[in-house]
mmCIF file of C-alpha atoms and ligand atoms in Angstrom:
data_model
loop_
_atom_site.group_PDB
_atom_site.id
_atom_site.type_symbol
_atom_site.label_atom_id
_atom_site.label_comp_id
_atom_site.label_asym_id
_atom_site.label_seq_id
_atom_site.Cartn_x
_atom_site.Cartn_y
_atom_site.Cartn_z
ATOM 1 C CA MET A 1300 57.152 55.223 -14.569
ATOM 2 C CA ALA A 1301 53.911 53.253 -14.661
ATOM 3 C CA ALA A 1302 52.750 51.879 -17.993
ATOM 4 C CA THR A 1303 49.836 53.215 -20.003
ATOM 5 C CA MET A 1304 46.859 50.906 -19.465
ATOM 6 C CA ILE A 1305 45.476 50.112 -22.907
ATOM 7 C CA ASP A 1306 41.705 50.498 -22.595
ATOM 8 C CA GLY A 1307 40.229 47.719 -24.720
ATOM 9 C CA LYS A 1308 36.690 48.706 -23.781
ATOM 10 C CA ALA A 1309 37.197 52.215 -25.144
ATOM 11 C CA VAL A 1310 38.964 51.023 -28.325
ATOM 12 C CA ALA A 1311 36.167 48.487 -28.938
ATOM 13 C CA GLU A 1312 33.464 51.095 -28.291
ATOM 14 C CA ALA A 1313 35.090 53.524 -30.744
ATOM 15 C CA LEU A 1314 35.293 50.741 -33.367
ATOM 16 C CA ARG A 1315 31.619 49.871 -32.816
ATOM 17 C CA GLY A 1316 30.737 53.562 -33.319
ATOM 18 C CA ARG A 1317 32.584 53.622 -36.668
ATOM 19 C CA MET A 1318 30.926 50.362 -37.694
ATOM 20 C CA ARG A 1319 27.459 51.723 -36.815
ATOM 21 C CA GLU A 1320 28.070 54.668 -39.168
ATOM 22 C CA ALA A 1321 29.518 52.423 -41.887
ATOM 23 C CA ILE A 1322 26.492 50.109 -41.770
ATOM 24 C CA ALA A 1323 24.057 53.019 -41.993
ATOM 25 C CA ALA A 1324 25.976 54.191 -45.081
ATOM 26 C CA LEU A 1325 25.930 50.688 -46.626
ATOM 27 C CA GLU A 1326 22.180 50.458 -46.027
ATOM 28 C CA ALA A 1327 21.633 53.879 -47.605
ATOM 29 C CA SER A 1328 23.576 52.960 -50.744
ATOM 30 C CA HIS A 1329 22.649 49.279 -51.153
ATOM 31 C CA GLY A 1330 19.368 48.812 -49.270
ATOM 32 C CA ALA A 1331 20.813 45.899 -47.298
ATOM 33 C CA VAL A 1332 22.964 45.298 -44.214
ATOM 34 C CA PRO A 1333 25.422 42.504 -43.363
ATOM 35 C CA GLY A 1334 24.076 39.484 -41.475
ATOM 36 C CA LEU A 1335 25.854 37.313 -38.909
ATOM 37 C CA ALA A 1336 24.699 33.784 -38.044
ATOM 38 C CA VAL A 1337 25.834 32.295 -34.740
ATOM 39 C CA VAL A 1338 25.316 28.615 -34.024
ATOM 40 C CA LEU A 1339 25.311 27.248 -30.483
ATOM 41 C CA VAL A 1340 25.263 23.512 -29.828
ATOM 42 C CA GLY A 1341 24.316 22.563 -26.272
ATOM 43 C CA GLU A 1342 23.856 24.692 -23.176
ATOM 44 C CA ASP A 1343 27.341 25.541 -21.890
ATOM 45 C CA PRO A 1344 26.629 28.600 -19.660
ATOM 46 C CA ALA A 1345 29.745 30.584 -20.745
ATOM 47 C CA SER A 1346 28.961 29.929 -24.428
ATOM 48 C CA GLN A 1347 25.359 31.050 -23.897
ATOM 49 C CA VAL A 1348 26.595 34.362 -22.478
ATOM 50 C CA TYR A 1349 29.003 34.876 -25.425
ATOM 51 C CA VAL A 1350 26.305 34.068 -27.976
ATOM 52 C CA ARG A 1351 23.812 36.431 -26.302
ATOM 53 C CA ASN A 1352 26.410 39.248 -26.263
ATOM 54 C CA LYS A 1353 27.324 38.636 -29.897
ATOM 55 C CA GLY A 1354 23.668 38.808 -30.943
ATOM 56 C CA LYS A 1355 23.065 41.963 -28.897
ATOM 57 C CA GLN A 1356 26.134 43.801 -30.250
ATOM 58 C CA THR A 1357 25.352 42.714 -33.828
ATOM 59 C CA VAL A 1358 21.889 44.306 -33.643
ATOM 60 C CA GLU A 1359 23.171 47.382 -31.765
ATOM 61 C CA ILE A 1360 25.419 48.382 -34.668
ATOM 62 C CA GLY A 1361 22.610 47.860 -37.179
ATOM 63 C CA MET A 1362 23.445 44.422 -38.630
ATOM 64 C CA ARG A 1363 21.145 41.408 -38.860
ATOM 65 C CA SER A 1364 21.646 38.639 -36.312
ATOM 66 C CA PHE A 1365 20.580 35.036 -36.880
ATOM 67 C CA GLU A 1366 20.794 32.696 -33.896
ATOM 68 C CA HIS A 1367 20.598 28.938 -34.254
ATOM 69 C CA LYS A 1368 20.482 26.685 -31.208
ATOM 70 C CA LEU A 1369 20.890 22.927 -31.457
ATOM 71 C CA PRO A 1370 20.563 20.535 -28.501
ATOM 72 C CA ALA A 1371 23.736 19.002 -27.028
ATOM 73 C CA THR A 1372 22.546 15.694 -28.490
ATOM 74 C CA ALA A 1373 22.549 17.031 -32.095
ATOM 75 C CA SER A 1374 24.653 14.883 -34.411
ATOM 76 C CA GLU A 1375 27.618 16.113 -36.444
ATOM 77 C CA ALA A 1376 25.543 15.484 -39.592
ATOM 78 C CA GLU A 1377 22.775 17.794 -38.303
ATOM 79 C CA LEU A 1378 25.297 20.539 -37.559
ATOM 80 C CA LEU A 1379 26.986 20.123 -40.967
ATOM 81 C CA ASP A 1380 23.554 20.276 -42.599
ATOM 82 C CA LEU A 1381 22.818 23.598 -40.831
ATOM 83 C CA VAL A 1382 26.239 24.987 -41.844
ATOM 84 C CA GLY A 1383 25.469 23.990 -45.457
ATOM 85 C CA LYS A 1384 22.165 25.874 -45.340
ATOM 86 C CA LEU A 1385 23.868 28.993 -43.899
ATOM 87 C CA ASN A 1386 26.591 28.756 -46.582
ATOM 88 C CA ALA A 1387 23.821 28.909 -49.206
ATOM 89 C CA ASP A 1388 21.733 31.653 -47.526
ATOM 90 C CA PRO A 1389 22.300 34.983 -49.350
ATOM 91 C CA ASP A 1390 21.301 37.014 -46.250
ATOM 92 C CA VAL A 1391 24.096 35.428 -44.185
ATOM 93 C CA ASP A 1392 27.542 37.037 -44.619
ATOM 94 C CA GLY A 1393 29.237 35.548 -41.583
ATOM 95 C CA ILE A 1394 28.938 32.172 -39.867
ATOM 96 C CA LEU A 1395 30.296 31.440 -36.433
ATOM 97 C CA VAL A 1396 29.921 28.082 -34.737
ATOM 98 C CA GLN A 1397 30.504 28.692 -31.036
ATOM 99 C CA LEU A 1398 33.355 26.519 -29.746
ATOM 100 C CA PRO A 1399 33.762 24.188 -27.994
ATOM 101 C CA VAL A 1400 31.249 21.856 -29.627
ATOM 102 C CA PRO A 1401 30.239 18.645 -27.767
ATOM 103 C CA ALA A 1402 32.884 15.901 -27.798
ATOM 104 C CA HIS A 1403 31.023 13.681 -30.303
ATOM 105 C CA ILE A 1404 31.355 16.405 -32.972
ATOM 106 C CA SER A 1405 34.642 17.155 -34.761
ATOM 107 C CA ALA A 1406 35.315 20.900 -34.494
ATOM 108 C CA ASP A 1407 37.837 20.570 -37.348
ATOM 109 C CA ARG A 1408 35.261 19.073 -39.731
ATOM 110 C CA VAL A 1409 32.733 21.773 -38.828
ATOM 111 C CA ILE A 1410 35.269 24.586 -39.335
ATOM 112 C CA GLU A 1411 36.276 23.108 -42.703
ATOM 113 C CA ALA A 1412 32.613 22.950 -43.762
ATOM 114 C CA ILE A 1413 32.126 26.719 -43.349
ATOM 115 C CA ASP A 1414 32.425 28.621 -46.638
ATOM 116 C CA PRO A 1415 35.808 30.442 -46.301
ATOM 117 C CA ALA A 1416 34.100 33.605 -47.619
ATOM 118 C CA LYS A 1417 31.753 33.507 -44.574
ATOM 119 C CA ASP A 1418 34.289 32.201 -42.026
ATOM 120 C CA VAL A 1419 34.273 35.250 -39.723
ATOM 121 C CA ASP A 1420 36.175 33.337 -37.024
ATOM 122 C CA GLY A 1421 39.033 33.046 -39.531
ATOM 123 C CA LEU A 1422 39.737 29.457 -38.504
ATOM 124 C CA ASN A 1423 39.076 27.645 -41.789
ATOM 125 C CA PRO A 1424 42.399 26.330 -43.181
ATOM 126 C CA VAL A 1425 41.832 28.402 -46.343
ATOM 127 C CA ASN A 1426 41.846 31.626 -44.305
ATOM 128 C CA ALA A 1427 44.742 30.424 -42.120
ATOM 129 C CA GLY A 1428 46.679 29.664 -45.329
ATOM 130 C CA ARG A 1429 45.823 33.036 -46.839
ATOM 131 C CA LEU A 1430 47.109 34.763 -43.688
ATOM 132 C CA ALA A 1431 50.318 32.698 -43.762
ATOM 133 C CA SER A 1432 50.762 33.565 -47.465
ATOM 134 C CA GLY A 1433 50.209 37.283 -46.877
ATOM 135 C CA LEU A 1434 46.985 37.245 -48.920
ATOM 136 C CA PRO A 1435 43.781 39.067 -47.949
ATOM 137 C CA GLY A 1436 41.304 36.920 -46.027
ATOM 138 C CA LEU A 1437 39.373 36.718 -42.777
ATOM 139 C CA VAL A 1438 41.660 36.864 -39.726
ATOM 140 C CA PRO A 1439 40.780 35.346 -36.310
ATOM 141 C CA CYS A 1440 39.081 37.952 -34.113
ATOM 142 C CA THR A 1441 41.203 37.925 -30.934
ATOM 143 C CA PRO A 1442 44.514 38.257 -32.853
ATOM 144 C CA TRP A 1443 43.055 41.031 -35.001
ATOM 145 C CA GLY A 1444 41.775 42.790 -31.863
ATOM 146 C CA SER A 1445 45.212 42.443 -30.247
ATOM 147 C CA MET A 1446 46.820 44.099 -33.285
ATOM 148 C CA ARG A 1447 44.323 46.963 -33.086
ATOM 149 C CA LEU A 1448 45.333 47.487 -29.428
ATOM 150 C CA ILE A 1449 49.049 47.477 -30.312
ATOM 151 C CA ARG A 1450 48.398 50.008 -33.079
ATOM 152 C CA SER A 1451 46.428 52.176 -30.609
ATOM 153 C CA VAL A 1452 49.736 52.927 -28.858
ATOM 154 C CA ARG A 1453 52.260 52.543 -31.689
ATOM 155 C CA THR A 1454 51.667 52.592 -35.428
ATOM 156 C CA ASP A 1455 55.075 51.821 -36.957
ATOM 157 C CA LEU A 1456 56.124 48.368 -35.791
ATOM 158 C CA ALA A 1457 58.798 47.727 -38.436
ATOM 159 C CA GLY A 1458 61.967 46.151 -37.071
ATOM 160 C CA LEU A 1459 60.650 45.633 -33.536
ATOM 161 C CA GLU A 1460 61.351 42.360 -31.725
ATOM 162 C CA ALA A 1461 58.052 40.607 -31.029
ATOM 163 C CA VAL A 1462 57.715 37.541 -28.831
ATOM 164 C CA VAL A 1463 54.443 35.607 -28.824
ATOM 165 C CA VAL A 1464 54.097 33.069 -26.018
ATOM 166 C CA GLY A 1465 51.597 30.416 -27.169
ATOM 167 C CA ARG A 1466 51.213 28.854 -30.613
ATOM 168 C CA SER A 1467 47.541 27.888 -30.896
ATOM 169 C CA ASN A 1468 45.748 28.166 -34.246
ATOM 170 C CA LEU A 1469 43.175 30.379 -32.530
ATOM 171 C CA VAL A 1470 45.504 32.969 -31.002
ATOM 172 C CA GLY A 1471 49.296 32.551 -30.989
ATOM 173 C CA LYS A 1472 49.982 31.570 -34.600
ATOM 174 C CA PRO A 1473 47.772 34.218 -36.233
ATOM 175 C CA ILE A 1474 49.165 36.962 -33.952
ATOM 176 C CA GLY A 1475 52.667 35.881 -35.014
ATOM 177 C CA GLN A 1476 51.658 36.107 -38.690
ATOM 178 C CA LEU A 1477 50.108 39.555 -38.219
ATOM 179 C CA LEU A 1478 53.205 40.878 -36.446
ATOM 180 C CA LEU A 1479 55.391 39.457 -39.227
ATOM 181 C CA LYS A 1480 53.203 41.266 -41.753
ATOM 182 C CA GLU A 1481 53.946 44.487 -39.822
ATOM 183 C CA ASN A 1482 57.661 43.738 -40.329
ATOM 184 C CA CYS A 1483 58.414 42.746 -36.745
ATOM 185 C CA THR A 1484 61.069 40.122 -36.050
ATOM 186 C CA VAL A 1485 58.868 37.455 -34.551
ATOM 187 C CA THR A 1486 59.731 34.692 -32.086
ATOM 188 C CA MET A 1487 57.039 32.119 -31.353
ATOM 189 C CA ALA A 1488 57.551 30.679 -27.860
ATOM 190 C CA HIS A 1489 55.718 27.700 -26.367
ATOM 191 C CA SER A 1490 55.909 25.074 -23.637
ATOM 192 C CA ARG A 1491 59.207 23.660 -24.976
ATOM 193 C CA THR A 1492 60.973 27.024 -25.268
ATOM 194 C CA ARG A 1493 64.235 27.087 -23.343
ATOM 195 C CA ASP A 1494 64.752 29.957 -20.863
ATOM 196 C CA LEU A 1495 61.420 31.624 -21.583
ATOM 197 C CA PRO A 1496 62.124 34.620 -19.279
ATOM 198 C CA ALA A 1497 65.246 35.489 -21.318
ATOM 199 C CA VAL A 1498 63.352 35.131 -24.607
ATOM 200 C CA CYS A 1499 60.576 37.394 -23.306
ATOM 201 C CA ARG A 1500 63.090 40.013 -22.135
ATOM 202 C CA ARG A 1501 64.116 40.538 -25.795
ATOM 203 C CA ALA A 1502 60.608 41.653 -26.731
ATOM 204 C CA ASP A 1503 59.635 45.185 -27.706
ATOM 205 C CA ILE A 1504 56.173 43.666 -28.144
ATOM 206 C CA LEU A 1505 55.337 40.803 -25.792
ATOM 207 C CA VAL A 1506 52.127 38.840 -26.338
ATOM 208 C CA ALA A 1507 51.067 36.254 -23.758
ATOM 209 C CA ALA A 1508 48.474 33.722 -24.971
ATOM 210 C CA VAL A 1509 49.063 30.753 -22.726
ATOM 211 C CA GLY A 1510 46.250 30.178 -20.231
ATOM 212 C CA ARG A 1511 48.432 30.223 -17.085
ATOM 213 C CA PRO A 1512 47.506 32.891 -14.534
ATOM 214 C CA GLY A 1513 50.232 35.492 -13.942
ATOM 215 C CA MET A 1514 52.958 33.397 -15.596
ATOM 216 C CA VAL A 1515 54.798 36.350 -17.170
ATOM 217 C CA LYS A 1516 56.547 38.169 -14.337
ATOM 218 C CA GLY A 1517 57.665 41.775 -14.170
ATOM 219 C CA ASP A 1518 61.328 40.838 -14.638
ATOM 220 C CA TRP A 1519 60.476 39.023 -17.917
ATOM 221 C CA VAL A 1520 59.465 42.355 -19.441
ATOM 222 C CA LYS A 1521 61.904 44.606 -21.308
ATOM 223 C CA PRO A 1522 61.728 48.217 -20.089
ATOM 224 C CA GLY A 1523 59.518 50.180 -22.470
ATOM 225 C CA ALA A 1524 57.830 47.115 -24.011
ATOM 226 C CA ILE A 1525 54.226 46.885 -25.180
ATOM 227 C CA VAL A 1526 52.606 43.946 -23.359
ATOM 228 C CA ILE A 1527 49.443 42.304 -24.690
ATOM 229 C CA ASP A 1528 47.844 39.900 -22.245
ATOM 230 C CA VAL A 1529 45.443 37.611 -24.110
ATOM 231 C CA GLY A 1530 44.995 35.162 -21.243
ATOM 232 C CA ILE A 1531 41.669 34.837 -19.477
ATOM 233 C CA ASN A 1532 41.905 32.683 -16.375
ATOM 234 C CA ARG A 1533 39.386 32.322 -13.586
ATOM 235 C CA VAL A 1534 41.120 31.978 -10.202
ATOM 236 C CA GLU A 1535 39.896 31.712 -6.643
ATOM 237 C CA ALA A 1536 39.698 35.068 -4.846
ATOM 238 C CA PRO A 1537 39.243 34.453 -1.113
ATOM 239 C CA ASP A 1538 39.789 38.203 -0.521
ATOM 240 C CA LEU A 1539 36.419 38.795 -2.227
ATOM 241 C CA GLY A 1540 34.691 36.248 0.017
ATOM 242 C CA GLU A 1541 34.403 32.494 0.320
ATOM 243 C CA GLY A 1542 34.007 30.671 -2.973
ATOM 244 C CA ARG A 1543 34.426 33.895 -5.029
ATOM 245 C CA THR A 1544 36.576 34.030 -8.152
ATOM 246 C CA ARG A 1545 38.088 36.695 -10.396
ATOM 247 C CA LEU A 1546 39.478 36.869 -13.924
ATOM 248 C CA VAL A 1547 43.227 37.315 -14.361
ATOM 249 C CA GLY A 1548 45.505 37.254 -17.382
ATOM 250 C CA ASP A 1549 48.730 35.406 -18.173
ATOM 251 C CA VAL A 1550 50.803 38.398 -17.055
ATOM 252 C CA ALA A 1551 51.487 39.547 -13.475
ATOM 253 C CA THR A 1552 49.999 42.926 -14.422
ATOM 254 C CA ALA A 1553 50.992 45.075 -11.445
ATOM 255 C CA GLU A 1554 54.682 44.012 -11.681
ATOM 256 C CA ALA A 1555 54.809 44.229 -15.464
ATOM 257 C CA ALA A 1556 53.179 47.675 -15.470
ATOM 258 C CA LEU A 1557 56.169 49.055 -13.530
ATOM 259 C CA VAL A 1558 58.461 48.143 -16.439
ATOM 260 C CA ALA A 1559 56.365 48.227 -19.636
ATOM 261 C CA ALA A 1560 55.452 51.321 -21.650
ATOM 262 C CA ALA A 1561 51.922 50.040 -22.274
ATOM 263 C CA ILE A 1562 49.980 46.986 -21.135
ATOM 264 C CA THR A 1563 46.491 45.547 -21.518
ATOM 265 C CA PRO A 1564 44.588 44.852 -18.291
ATOM 266 C CA VAL A 1565 42.492 41.721 -17.689
ATOM 267 C CA PRO A 1566 39.570 42.153 -17.763
ATOM 268 C CA GLY A 1567 39.066 45.176 -20.020
ATOM 269 C CA GLY A 1568 41.945 44.707 -22.473
ATOM 270 C CA VAL A 1569 41.902 42.165 -25.296
ATOM 271 C CA GLY A 1570 38.597 40.582 -24.185
ATOM 272 C CA PRO A 1571 36.256 43.393 -25.329
ATOM 273 C CA MET A 1572 37.980 43.524 -28.742
ATOM 274 C CA THR A 1573 37.042 39.995 -29.761
ATOM 275 C CA ILE A 1574 33.320 40.539 -30.463
ATOM 276 C CA ALA A 1575 33.986 43.977 -31.997
ATOM 277 C CA CYS A 1576 36.440 42.353 -34.429
ATOM 278 C CA LEU A 1577 33.943 39.584 -35.195
ATOM 279 C CA LEU A 1578 31.505 42.300 -36.306
ATOM 280 C CA GLU A 1579 34.290 43.964 -38.318
ATOM 281 C CA ASN A 1580 34.993 40.616 -40.033
ATOM 282 C CA THR A 1581 31.296 40.309 -40.883
ATOM 283 C CA ILE A 1582 31.408 43.702 -42.608
ATOM 284 C CA THR A 1583 34.601 42.667 -44.445
ATOM 285 C CA ALA A 1584 32.983 39.383 -45.546
ATOM 286 C CA ALA A 1585 29.783 41.130 -46.649
ATOM 287 C CA CYS A 1586 31.650 43.703 -48.748
ATOM 288 C CA ALA A 1587 33.818 41.049 -50.444
ATOM 289 C CA ARG A 1588 30.856 38.754 -51.169
ATOM 290 C CA ARG A 1589 28.406 41.435 -52.285
ATOM 291 C CA GLY A 1590 30.918 43.538 -54.227
ATOM 292 C CA TRP A 1591 30.517 46.580 -51.946
ATOM 293 C CA VAL A 1592 33.358 49.040 -51.309
ATOM 294 C CA LEU A 1593 34.923 48.172 -47.945
ATOM 295 C CA PRO A 1594 34.526 51.090 -45.483
ATOM 296 C CA VAL A 1595 37.627 52.304 -43.652
ATOM 297 C CA LEU A 1596 37.257 51.184 -40.059
HETATM 298 P P1 NDP B 1928 45.830 26.822 -25.956
HETATM 299 O O1 NDP B 1928 45.718 25.986 -24.727
HETATM 300 O O2 NDP B 1928 45.272 26.322 -27.232
HETATM 301 O O3 NDP B 1928 47.376 27.171 -26.216
HETATM 302 C C1 NDP B 1928 48.215 27.514 -25.155
HETATM 303 C C2 NDP B 1928 49.605 27.733 -25.665
HETATM 304 O O4 NDP B 1928 50.423 28.089 -24.550
HETATM 305 C C3 NDP B 1928 50.238 26.490 -26.304
HETATM 306 O O5 NDP B 1928 50.886 26.830 -27.496
HETATM 307 C C4 NDP B 1928 51.215 26.005 -25.235
HETATM 308 O O6 NDP B 1928 52.426 25.451 -25.754
HETATM 309 C C5 NDP B 1928 51.602 27.295 -24.555
HETATM 310 N N1 NDP B 1928 52.028 27.026 -23.182
HETATM 311 C C6 NDP B 1928 51.402 26.296 -22.229
HETATM 312 N N2 NDP B 1928 52.128 26.272 -21.103
HETATM 313 C C7 NDP B 1928 53.249 26.985 -21.349
HETATM 314 C C8 NDP B 1928 54.384 27.317 -20.572
HETATM 315 N N3 NDP B 1928 54.533 26.913 -19.314
HETATM 316 N N4 NDP B 1928 55.331 28.074 -21.136
HETATM 317 C C9 NDP B 1928 55.211 28.497 -22.407
HETATM 318 N N5 NDP B 1928 54.152 28.227 -23.195
HETATM 319 C C10 NDP B 1928 53.186 27.483 -22.666
HETATM 320 O O7 NDP B 1928 45.188 28.214 -25.557
HETATM 321 P P2 NDP B 1928 44.591 29.403 -26.492
HETATM 322 O O8 NDP B 1928 45.632 29.884 -27.424
HETATM 323 O O9 NDP B 1928 43.274 29.010 -27.012
HETATM 324 O O10 NDP B 1928 44.312 30.504 -25.374
HETATM 325 C C11 NDP B 1928 45.363 31.088 -24.635
HETATM 326 C C12 NDP B 1928 44.767 32.000 -23.583
HETATM 327 O O11 NDP B 1928 44.043 33.038 -24.220
HETATM 328 C C13 NDP B 1928 43.767 31.328 -22.636
HETATM 329 O O12 NDP B 1928 43.888 31.916 -21.352
HETATM 330 C C14 NDP B 1928 42.416 31.689 -23.226
HETATM 331 O O13 NDP B 1928 41.395 31.716 -22.252
HETATM 332 C C15 NDP B 1928 42.703 33.072 -23.738
HETATM 333 N N6 NDP B 1928 41.827 33.508 -24.831
HETATM 334 C C16 NDP B 1928 41.307 34.756 -24.743
HETATM 335 C C17 NDP B 1928 40.493 35.238 -25.724
HETATM 336 C C18 NDP B 1928 39.977 36.635 -25.591
HETATM 337 O O14 NDP B 1928 38.960 36.972 -26.172
HETATM 338 N N7 NDP B 1928 40.693 37.515 -24.893
HETATM 339 C C19 NDP B 1928 40.093 34.429 -26.869
HETATM 340 C C20 NDP B 1928 40.763 33.151 -26.921
HETATM 341 C C21 NDP B 1928 41.585 32.707 -25.921
HETATM 342 P P3 NDP B 1928 52.462 24.044 -26.562
HETATM 343 O O15 NDP B 1928 51.922 24.360 -27.937
HETATM 344 O O16 NDP B 1928 53.898 23.690 -26.564
HETATM 345 O O17 NDP B 1928 51.582 23.100 -25.805
#
């Protein structure tokens, strides 16, 4: 039987609808709405698209959007100075510095400079530590979006075997922590894992966050598993015409879909959840900082 395709676009759209209502209610009771500041350094075309989409979606759900653009030549000190100003600005609830930053700037130092209470990317070591300690905090957006997709097909995850392939601070590690919090038995796999196919075949929940197109084959998937494909890889697609490309995930989707119970497509799976969860984090940050009751989203 073919797997259910988990529709990330629809889940994200439904979340945005709930957030729109929640923000209208916050405005009615407090006379203010959350604000998200996005900082872009340089002119990387992909980053420009992301930043534009973030700004557009922020405004569409009724929040305030602040965009700050610095030239690629901006120094680390200039960027840290801007982050300091945003930390102190009472209208700003969330701060996101679009990564990657130019090579002469330390992304780690910039992330550490963001007030953890406004760190809507969830990458500041304070928030990473809070997640690892099981304390409330701001969780990275793609992992949080992946969990929302898993919960869209199965709510009780206790006791399930979860395998996460990839151990980055941005994706793999936080997803592992979130699955552990849901009482899964979690295995973190990576480039040194021995017999990766066999490890993956144990998984009731298999998350691929690697960056290698189609690496996870159909026969790596346990029958009935939930498969979350975080990978976004651009590959050549001569079938579409000369020089054309397409986006594919880390999972060989067609093969895996013959075995899995549910699977996320690429594009249209995890990808659309990331910005929606960034907006959710901004609401969470605003409520914590301003002492508002957090709406159920
Ligand atoms: P990183 O490059 O930071 O991490 C990749 C991880 O994969 C590492 O832990 C690495 O292991 C592991 N890995 C690499 N090769 C293998 C292999 N052959 N077998 C097993 N493990 C391997 O990537 P990210 O975590 O940042 O991103 C992962 C993917 O997710 C990318 O495709 C990225 O584009 C995508 N992504 C998608 C987002 C979305 O919105 N949907 C957001 C962010 C990322 P080791 O640690 O041993 O080197």
